[in-house]
Amino acid sequence: MVGALYEQDEMRPLRDAGFSIFYIAINIGGFLGPLLTGLLQENIGFHYGFGAAAVGMAFGLWRYSLGRKNLPHPTVPHPLSKGQGKTAAAVGIALIAALATAIKTGLVNLDNFSGILLSTVILAVIAYFARLLTNPRVSSDNKRHIIAYIPLFLTICMFWAVWFQIYTVATVYFDETVNRTIGSFTVPVAWKDSMQSLWVILFSGLMAAMWTKMGRKQPKTPLKFAMAVFVTGASFLGFIPFISAGTPMPIAVFALIVLAITIGELMISPIALSISTKIAPPLFKTQMVALNFLAFSLGFTLGGVLFEKGYQAGDEIGFYRLLFYIGAATGFLLLLLVPKLNKMLEGTD
């Protein structure tokens, strides 16, 4: 829907800015939610925090139901046939049944779940790309764009794998080491997530304005991605001086590190949504956006595996350096491909 606003040639340079503004809306809930639930969890208990979240979601559904009648009737330009719909439903039911059986028999358990999830997502990604690249209804130009998207997709995955550590080591560090006291008030741990969303809200508009002002002179998507993953990986180095010195980190310094990570996020996450709509074949616009979210899924799964296999208690510095190395290596490799990818993506901007 957002991408459709920028289909005309004169509007195409504004697409990245448009998705940056759209990204603000996604993060408003991410900012407000932890403020309330974090306070309740910290002062009353987890049940009240979860209860408040449930009330908030129920309110959202109620509000949506009131305005639903005012929405235009949805149109599906390329609907599935009845046979295809039945096949999809049957496959979905079979997969759910197979998963339930595997869990009940112990074939899938907590020890092997991350590996199975990672394998499943990888297979889904391969299936998506294979379907797009072998479909006769996808033009040769579209296939060229999709091939160019593969290294971008892998970069998105590596970015989210590194970014995910803000929910692992960074959260533990914020809880145990950061000086969270402001006057007589102690900032709840859950507010760390609100801090990150607040930076997104504040800086998405600035990034959108910058992309708009630069117009066709703005960096191409591959260069934005390379800068994003490098900046995010380098941001984690900010923890090392305080760990080495054995001193608590001021909350203001932690907020600045989160800001740096967020700048990287804003150079890749909304831009990834944008590029997925730019290169989408006419018959597969929804599937390309879905493929972009699979990168998110694969990245988070990789992030969990990275923490599980790469983190050693007592060697936090080594892990933060590893995050930097991953970000720097990914950014450098993509940088080498920038000229080739820009040529392959001609006609999408």
Short mmCIF file of C-alpha atoms in Angstrom, two decimals:
data_model
loop_
_atom_site.label_atom_id
_atom_site.label_comp_id
_atom_site.label_asym_id
_atom_site.label_seq_id
_atom_site.Cartn_x
_atom_site.Cartn_y
_atom_site.Cartn_z
CA MET A 1 0.00 0.00 0.00
CA VAL A 2 2.80 2.44 0.91
CA GLY A 3 4.79 1.48 -2.17
CA ALA A 4 1.78 2.18 -4.40
CA LEU A 5 1.98 5.86 -3.42
CA TYR A 6 5.34 6.18 -5.18
CA GLU A 7 4.78 4.39 -8.49
CA GLN A 8 5.01 7.51 -10.69
CA ASP A 9 8.49 8.35 -11.98
CA GLU A 10 8.69 11.73 -10.25
CA MET A 11 7.72 10.10 -6.93
CA ARG A 12 10.18 7.20 -7.02
CA PRO A 13 13.08 9.08 -5.33
CA LEU A 14 10.74 9.74 -2.37
CA ARG A 15 9.95 6.07 -1.74
CA ASP A 16 12.71 5.50 0.86
CA ALA A 17 11.59 8.64 2.69
CA GLY A 18 7.98 7.44 2.62
CA PHE A 19 8.86 4.12 4.18
CA SER A 20 10.96 5.92 6.81
CA ILE A 21 7.84 7.87 7.83
CA PHE A 22 5.80 4.64 7.78
CA TYR A 23 8.41 3.16 10.11
CA ILE A 24 7.52 5.79 12.72
CA ALA A 25 4.00 4.39 12.98
CA ILE A 26 5.34 0.89 13.58
CA ASN A 27 7.46 2.12 16.48
CA ILE A 28 4.87 4.25 18.29
CA GLY A 29 3.45 1.12 19.90
CA GLY A 30 6.99 -0.07 20.58
CA PHE A 31 7.60 3.15 22.49
CA LEU A 32 4.36 3.36 24.49
CA GLY A 33 3.95 -0.34 25.31
CA PRO A 34 7.07 -0.91 27.44
CA LEU A 35 6.52 2.37 29.33
CA LEU A 36 3.32 1.09 30.92
CA THR A 37 4.02 -2.65 31.04
CA GLY A 38 7.54 -2.04 32.34
CA LEU A 39 6.28 0.08 35.22
CA LEU A 40 3.61 -2.45 36.13
CA GLN A 41 6.01 -5.40 35.93
CA GLU A 42 8.65 -3.62 38.01
CA ASN A 43 6.31 -2.37 40.73
CA ILE A 44 3.42 -4.88 40.86
CA GLY A 45 4.32 -8.00 38.90
CA PHE A 46 4.56 -9.71 35.52
CA HIS A 47 0.88 -10.68 35.46
CA TYR A 48 -0.18 -7.03 35.56
CA GLY A 49 2.28 -6.14 32.81
CA PHE A 50 0.94 -8.89 30.55
CA GLY A 51 -2.62 -7.92 31.50
CA ALA A 52 -2.02 -4.32 30.45
CA ALA A 53 -0.63 -5.53 27.11
CA ALA A 54 -3.75 -7.65 26.57
CA VAL A 55 -6.01 -4.69 27.35
CA GLY A 56 -4.05 -2.54 24.90
CA MET A 57 -4.39 -5.10 22.11
CA ALA A 58 -8.11 -5.50 22.80
CA PHE A 59 -8.53 -1.73 22.61
CA GLY A 60 -6.71 -1.68 19.27
CA LEU A 61 -9.03 -4.33 17.84
CA TRP A 62 -12.09 -2.48 19.15
CA ARG A 63 -10.90 0.79 17.62
CA TYR A 64 -10.20 -0.93 14.32
CA SER A 65 -13.67 -2.49 14.28
CA LEU A 66 -15.26 0.98 14.62
CA GLY A 67 -13.48 2.36 11.58
CA ARG A 68 -13.43 -0.77 9.46
CA LYS A 69 -16.65 0.15 7.64
CA ASN A 70 -14.98 3.33 6.36
CA LEU A 71 -12.14 1.45 4.67
CA PRO A 72 -12.34 0.83 0.91
CA HIS A 73 -13.36 -2.64 -0.15
CA PRO A 74 -10.15 -4.66 -0.62
CA THR A 75 -9.29 -5.68 -4.15
CA VAL A 76 -7.07 -8.64 -5.02
CA PRO A 77 -5.62 -8.16 -8.52
CA HIS A 78 -4.32 -11.73 -8.79
CA PRO A 79 -6.38 -13.95 -6.46
CA LEU A 80 -5.70 -17.64 -5.92
CA SER A 81 -8.02 -20.05 -7.65
CA LYS A 82 -10.26 -22.22 -5.47
CA GLY A 83 -7.97 -25.17 -6.11
CA GLN A 84 -4.87 -23.23 -5.10
CA GLY A 85 -6.60 -21.99 -1.97
CA LYS A 86 -7.56 -25.53 -0.96
CA THR A 87 -4.03 -26.75 -1.61
CA ALA A 88 -2.53 -23.97 0.51
CA ALA A 89 -4.97 -24.71 3.34
CA ALA A 90 -4.18 -28.44 3.18
CA VAL A 91 -0.43 -27.80 3.27
CA GLY A 92 -0.84 -25.45 6.23
CA ILE A 93 -2.91 -27.97 8.19
CA ALA A 94 -0.43 -30.75 7.38
CA LEU A 95 2.52 -28.65 8.59
CA ILE A 96 0.75 -27.76 11.85
CA ALA A 97 -0.14 -31.42 12.42
CA ALA A 98 3.43 -32.51 11.70
CA LEU A 99 4.84 -29.91 14.11
CA ALA A 100 2.39 -30.89 16.85
CA THR A 101 3.30 -34.56 16.41
CA ALA A 102 7.04 -33.79 16.46
CA ILE A 103 6.70 -31.80 19.69
CA LYS A 104 4.51 -34.43 21.36
CA THR A 105 6.91 -37.26 20.49
CA GLY A 106 9.96 -35.27 21.59
CA LEU A 107 11.42 -35.08 18.10
CA VAL A 108 11.38 -31.30 18.50
CA ASN A 109 12.50 -30.04 21.90
CA LEU A 110 14.17 -27.04 23.51
CA ASP A 111 17.64 -28.44 22.82
CA ASN A 112 17.23 -28.68 19.05
CA PHE A 113 14.48 -26.11 18.44
CA SER A 114 16.80 -23.28 17.33
CA GLY A 115 18.53 -25.50 14.77
CA ILE A 116 15.22 -26.81 13.41
CA LEU A 117 13.78 -23.29 13.23
CA LEU A 118 16.88 -22.04 11.41
CA SER A 119 16.71 -24.89 8.90
CA THR A 120 12.99 -24.33 8.33
CA VAL A 121 13.39 -20.62 7.64
CA ILE A 122 16.33 -21.25 5.29
CA LEU A 123 14.26 -23.78 3.32
CA ALA A 124 11.38 -21.29 3.12
CA VAL A 125 13.75 -18.61 1.81
CA ILE A 126 15.19 -20.95 -0.83
CA ALA A 127 11.68 -21.96 -1.90
CA TYR A 128 10.62 -18.31 -2.24
CA PHE A 129 13.62 -17.36 -4.38
CA ALA A 130 13.29 -20.52 -6.50
CA ARG A 131 9.61 -19.81 -7.15
CA LEU A 132 10.31 -16.23 -8.20
CA LEU A 133 13.31 -17.05 -10.40
CA THR A 134 11.70 -20.00 -12.20
CA ASN A 135 8.24 -18.56 -12.76
CA PRO A 136 7.66 -17.89 -16.48
CA ARG A 137 5.42 -14.92 -15.64
CA VAL A 138 8.37 -13.06 -14.08
CA SER A 139 10.18 -10.96 -16.70
CA SER A 140 13.93 -11.17 -17.30
CA ASP A 141 14.36 -7.64 -15.90
CA ASN A 142 12.51 -8.62 -12.72
CA LYS A 143 14.64 -11.75 -12.40
CA ARG A 144 17.79 -9.64 -12.72
CA HIS A 145 16.53 -7.40 -9.92
CA ILE A 146 15.71 -10.41 -7.73
CA ILE A 147 19.20 -11.87 -8.27
CA ALA A 148 20.65 -8.50 -7.24
CA TYR A 149 18.44 -8.61 -4.16
CA ILE A 150 20.02 -11.87 -2.91
CA PRO A 151 23.19 -10.25 -1.46
CA LEU A 152 21.00 -7.47 -0.06
CA PHE A 153 18.78 -10.11 1.55
CA LEU A 154 21.81 -11.79 3.13
CA THR A 155 23.01 -8.41 4.41
CA ILE A 156 19.61 -7.77 5.99
CA CYS A 157 19.87 -11.16 7.72
CA MET A 158 23.33 -10.42 9.10
CA PHE A 159 22.23 -6.96 10.20
CA TRP A 160 19.32 -8.34 12.24
CA ALA A 161 21.54 -11.07 13.68
CA VAL A 162 23.86 -8.38 15.06
CA TRP A 163 21.05 -5.97 16.00
CA PHE A 164 19.28 -8.79 17.90
CA GLN A 165 22.00 -8.69 20.55
CA ILE A 166 20.40 -5.53 21.93
CA TYR A 167 17.92 -8.02 23.42
CA THR A 168 20.59 -10.38 24.78
CA VAL A 169 23.90 -9.09 26.17
CA ALA A 170 22.83 -5.44 25.96
CA THR A 171 19.69 -6.08 28.01
CA VAL A 172 21.63 -7.97 30.69
CA TYR A 173 24.20 -5.17 30.74
CA PHE A 174 21.47 -2.53 31.06
CA ASP A 175 19.95 -4.45 33.96
CA GLU A 176 23.11 -5.26 35.89
CA THR A 177 25.75 -2.66 35.04
CA VAL A 178 24.19 0.55 33.70
CA ASN A 179 23.49 3.21 36.31
CA ARG A 180 19.73 3.51 35.75
CA THR A 181 19.08 5.94 38.59
CA ILE A 182 17.91 9.45 37.70
CA GLY A 183 17.48 11.37 40.93
CA SER A 184 15.32 9.15 43.12
CA PHE A 185 13.81 7.26 40.16
CA THR A 186 15.21 3.98 38.81
CA VAL A 187 14.48 3.44 35.13
CA PRO A 188 12.78 0.03 34.59
CA VAL A 189 14.72 -2.42 32.44
CA ALA A 190 11.78 -2.66 30.01
CA TRP A 191 12.19 1.03 29.20
CA LYS A 192 15.32 0.15 27.24
CA ASP A 193 13.01 -0.93 24.42
CA SER A 194 11.08 2.35 24.64
CA MET A 195 14.40 4.17 24.42
CA GLN A 196 15.20 2.48 21.14
CA SER A 197 11.72 3.13 19.71
CA LEU A 198 11.91 6.78 20.80
CA TRP A 199 15.11 7.23 18.81
CA VAL A 200 13.37 5.68 15.80
CA ILE A 201 10.44 8.09 16.14
CA LEU A 202 12.71 11.12 16.55
CA PHE A 203 15.18 10.29 13.78
CA SER A 204 12.97 8.63 11.15
CA GLY A 205 11.57 12.02 10.21
CA LEU A 206 15.06 13.49 9.97
CA MET A 207 16.23 10.61 7.79
CA ALA A 208 13.13 10.97 5.60
CA ALA A 209 13.80 14.68 5.22
CA MET A 210 17.42 13.97 4.31
CA TRP A 211 16.48 11.40 1.66
CA THR A 212 13.85 13.79 0.28
CA LYS A 213 16.28 16.70 0.08
CA MET A 214 18.95 14.57 -1.60
CA GLY A 215 16.43 13.21 -4.12
CA ARG A 216 18.19 11.26 -6.87
CA LYS A 217 21.59 12.17 -5.36
CA GLN A 218 20.99 10.04 -2.25
CA PRO A 219 23.11 6.89 -1.82
CA LYS A 220 21.81 3.84 -3.63
CA THR A 221 20.26 1.04 -1.60
CA PRO A 222 23.35 -1.27 -1.57
CA LEU A 223 25.53 1.52 -0.14
CA LYS A 224 22.93 2.35 2.51
CA PHE A 225 22.87 -1.32 3.53
CA ALA A 226 26.67 -1.52 3.72
CA MET A 227 26.84 1.57 5.93
CA ALA A 228 23.98 0.30 8.11
CA VAL A 229 25.49 -3.05 9.01
CA PHE A 230 28.92 -1.50 9.64
CA VAL A 231 27.55 1.26 11.89
CA THR A 232 25.47 -1.18 13.91
CA GLY A 233 28.35 -3.60 14.40
CA ALA A 234 30.71 -0.78 15.40
CA SER A 235 28.17 0.59 17.89
CA PHE A 236 28.65 -2.41 20.17
CA LEU A 237 32.31 -1.44 20.64
CA GLY A 238 31.02 1.37 22.87
CA PHE A 239 30.49 -1.14 25.69
CA ILE A 240 34.13 -2.26 25.80
CA PRO A 241 35.79 0.72 27.60
CA PHE A 242 33.36 0.46 30.52
CA ILE A 243 33.68 -3.32 30.78
CA SER A 244 37.49 -3.02 30.70
CA ALA A 245 37.47 -0.35 33.40
CA GLY A 246 34.92 -2.24 35.50
CA THR A 247 32.87 0.92 35.99
CA PRO A 248 29.09 1.35 35.63
CA MET A 249 27.99 2.94 32.37
CA PRO A 250 25.93 6.14 32.71
CA ILE A 251 22.47 5.72 31.23
CA ALA A 252 23.13 8.68 28.90
CA VAL A 253 26.07 6.81 27.33
CA PHE A 254 23.92 3.70 26.92
CA ALA A 255 21.27 5.84 25.22
CA LEU A 256 23.88 7.17 22.77
CA ILE A 257 25.00 3.64 21.91
CA VAL A 258 21.37 2.69 21.27
CA LEU A 259 21.06 5.82 19.10
CA ALA A 260 24.03 4.69 16.98
CA ILE A 261 22.45 1.24 16.59
CA THR A 262 19.17 2.93 15.63
CA ILE A 263 20.86 5.04 12.94
CA GLY A 264 22.03 1.79 11.38
CA GLU A 265 18.52 0.38 11.66
CA LEU A 266 17.03 3.40 9.90
CA MET A 267 19.45 2.96 7.00
CA ILE A 268 18.33 -0.60 6.37
CA SER A 269 14.93 -1.57 7.83
CA PRO A 270 12.59 0.94 6.11
CA ILE A 271 14.86 0.91 3.05
CA ALA A 272 14.51 -2.89 2.87
CA LEU A 273 10.73 -2.51 2.78
CA SER A 274 11.15 0.08 0.06
CA ILE A 275 13.45 -2.00 -2.16
CA SER A 276 11.17 -5.04 -1.84
CA THR A 277 8.36 -3.00 -3.42
CA LYS A 278 10.68 -1.47 -6.03
CA ILE A 279 11.84 -4.79 -7.45
CA ALA A 280 8.63 -6.79 -6.95
CA PRO A 281 7.26 -8.41 -10.12
CA PRO A 282 3.66 -7.26 -10.78
CA LEU A 283 2.24 -10.67 -9.83
CA PHE A 284 4.33 -11.06 -6.68
CA LYS A 285 4.28 -7.75 -4.84
CA THR A 286 2.93 -9.24 -1.61
CA GLN A 287 5.35 -12.18 -1.80
CA MET A 288 8.35 -9.83 -2.12
CA VAL A 289 7.31 -7.97 1.03
CA ALA A 290 6.84 -11.35 2.73
CA LEU A 291 10.33 -12.35 1.60
CA ASN A 292 11.69 -9.20 3.21
CA PHE A 293 10.08 -10.20 6.50
CA LEU A 294 11.62 -13.66 6.12
CA ALA A 295 14.99 -11.86 6.21
CA PHE A 296 13.88 -10.40 9.53
CA SER A 297 12.91 -13.88 10.75
CA LEU A 298 16.12 -15.51 9.53
CA GLY A 299 18.22 -12.71 11.02
CA PHE A 300 16.63 -13.02 14.45
CA THR A 301 17.03 -16.80 14.34
CA LEU A 302 20.70 -16.38 13.40
CA GLY A 303 21.02 -13.86 16.22
CA GLY A 304 19.77 -16.42 18.71
CA VAL A 305 22.20 -19.04 17.40
CA LEU A 306 25.01 -16.46 17.43
CA PHE A 307 24.38 -15.68 21.09
CA GLU A 308 24.03 -19.36 21.98
CA LYS A 309 27.25 -20.41 20.24
CA GLY A 310 29.36 -17.25 20.34
CA TYR A 311 28.81 -15.84 23.82
CA GLN A 312 30.97 -17.02 26.69
CA ALA A 313 30.14 -15.87 30.23
CA GLY A 314 32.95 -13.66 31.48
CA ASP A 315 34.13 -12.76 27.97
CA GLU A 316 31.64 -10.06 27.05
CA ILE A 317 34.41 -8.04 25.39
CA GLY A 318 35.16 -10.90 23.00
CA PHE A 319 31.49 -11.13 22.04
CA TYR A 320 31.18 -7.40 21.40
CA ARG A 321 34.27 -7.58 19.20
CA LEU A 322 32.72 -10.51 17.34
CA LEU A 323 29.64 -8.39 16.62
CA PHE A 324 31.87 -5.66 15.22
CA TYR A 325 33.80 -8.13 13.05
CA ILE A 326 30.56 -9.55 11.63
CA GLY A 327 29.18 -6.08 10.88
CA ALA A 328 32.45 -4.84 9.38
CA ALA A 329 33.01 -7.94 7.24
CA THR A 330 29.43 -7.95 5.95
CA GLY A 331 29.57 -4.23 5.17
CA PHE A 332 32.94 -4.55 3.41
CA LEU A 333 31.85 -7.50 1.27
CA LEU A 334 28.68 -5.69 0.21
CA LEU A 335 30.71 -2.57 -0.52
CA LEU A 336 32.74 -4.56 -3.05
CA LEU A 337 29.50 -5.52 -4.80
CA VAL A 338 27.96 -2.03 -4.83
CA PRO A 339 28.95 -1.07 -8.43
CA LYS A 340 27.69 -4.40 -9.83
CA LEU A 341 24.46 -4.30 -7.82
CA ASN A 342 23.74 -0.70 -8.79
CA LYS A 343 24.02 -1.70 -12.44
CA MET A 344 21.75 -4.73 -11.96
CA LEU A 345 19.16 -2.60 -10.14
CA GLU A 346 18.98 0.07 -12.83
CA GLY A 347 15.40 1.11 -13.49
CA THR A 348 14.15 0.54 -9.96
CA ASP A 349 14.81 4.07 -8.62
#
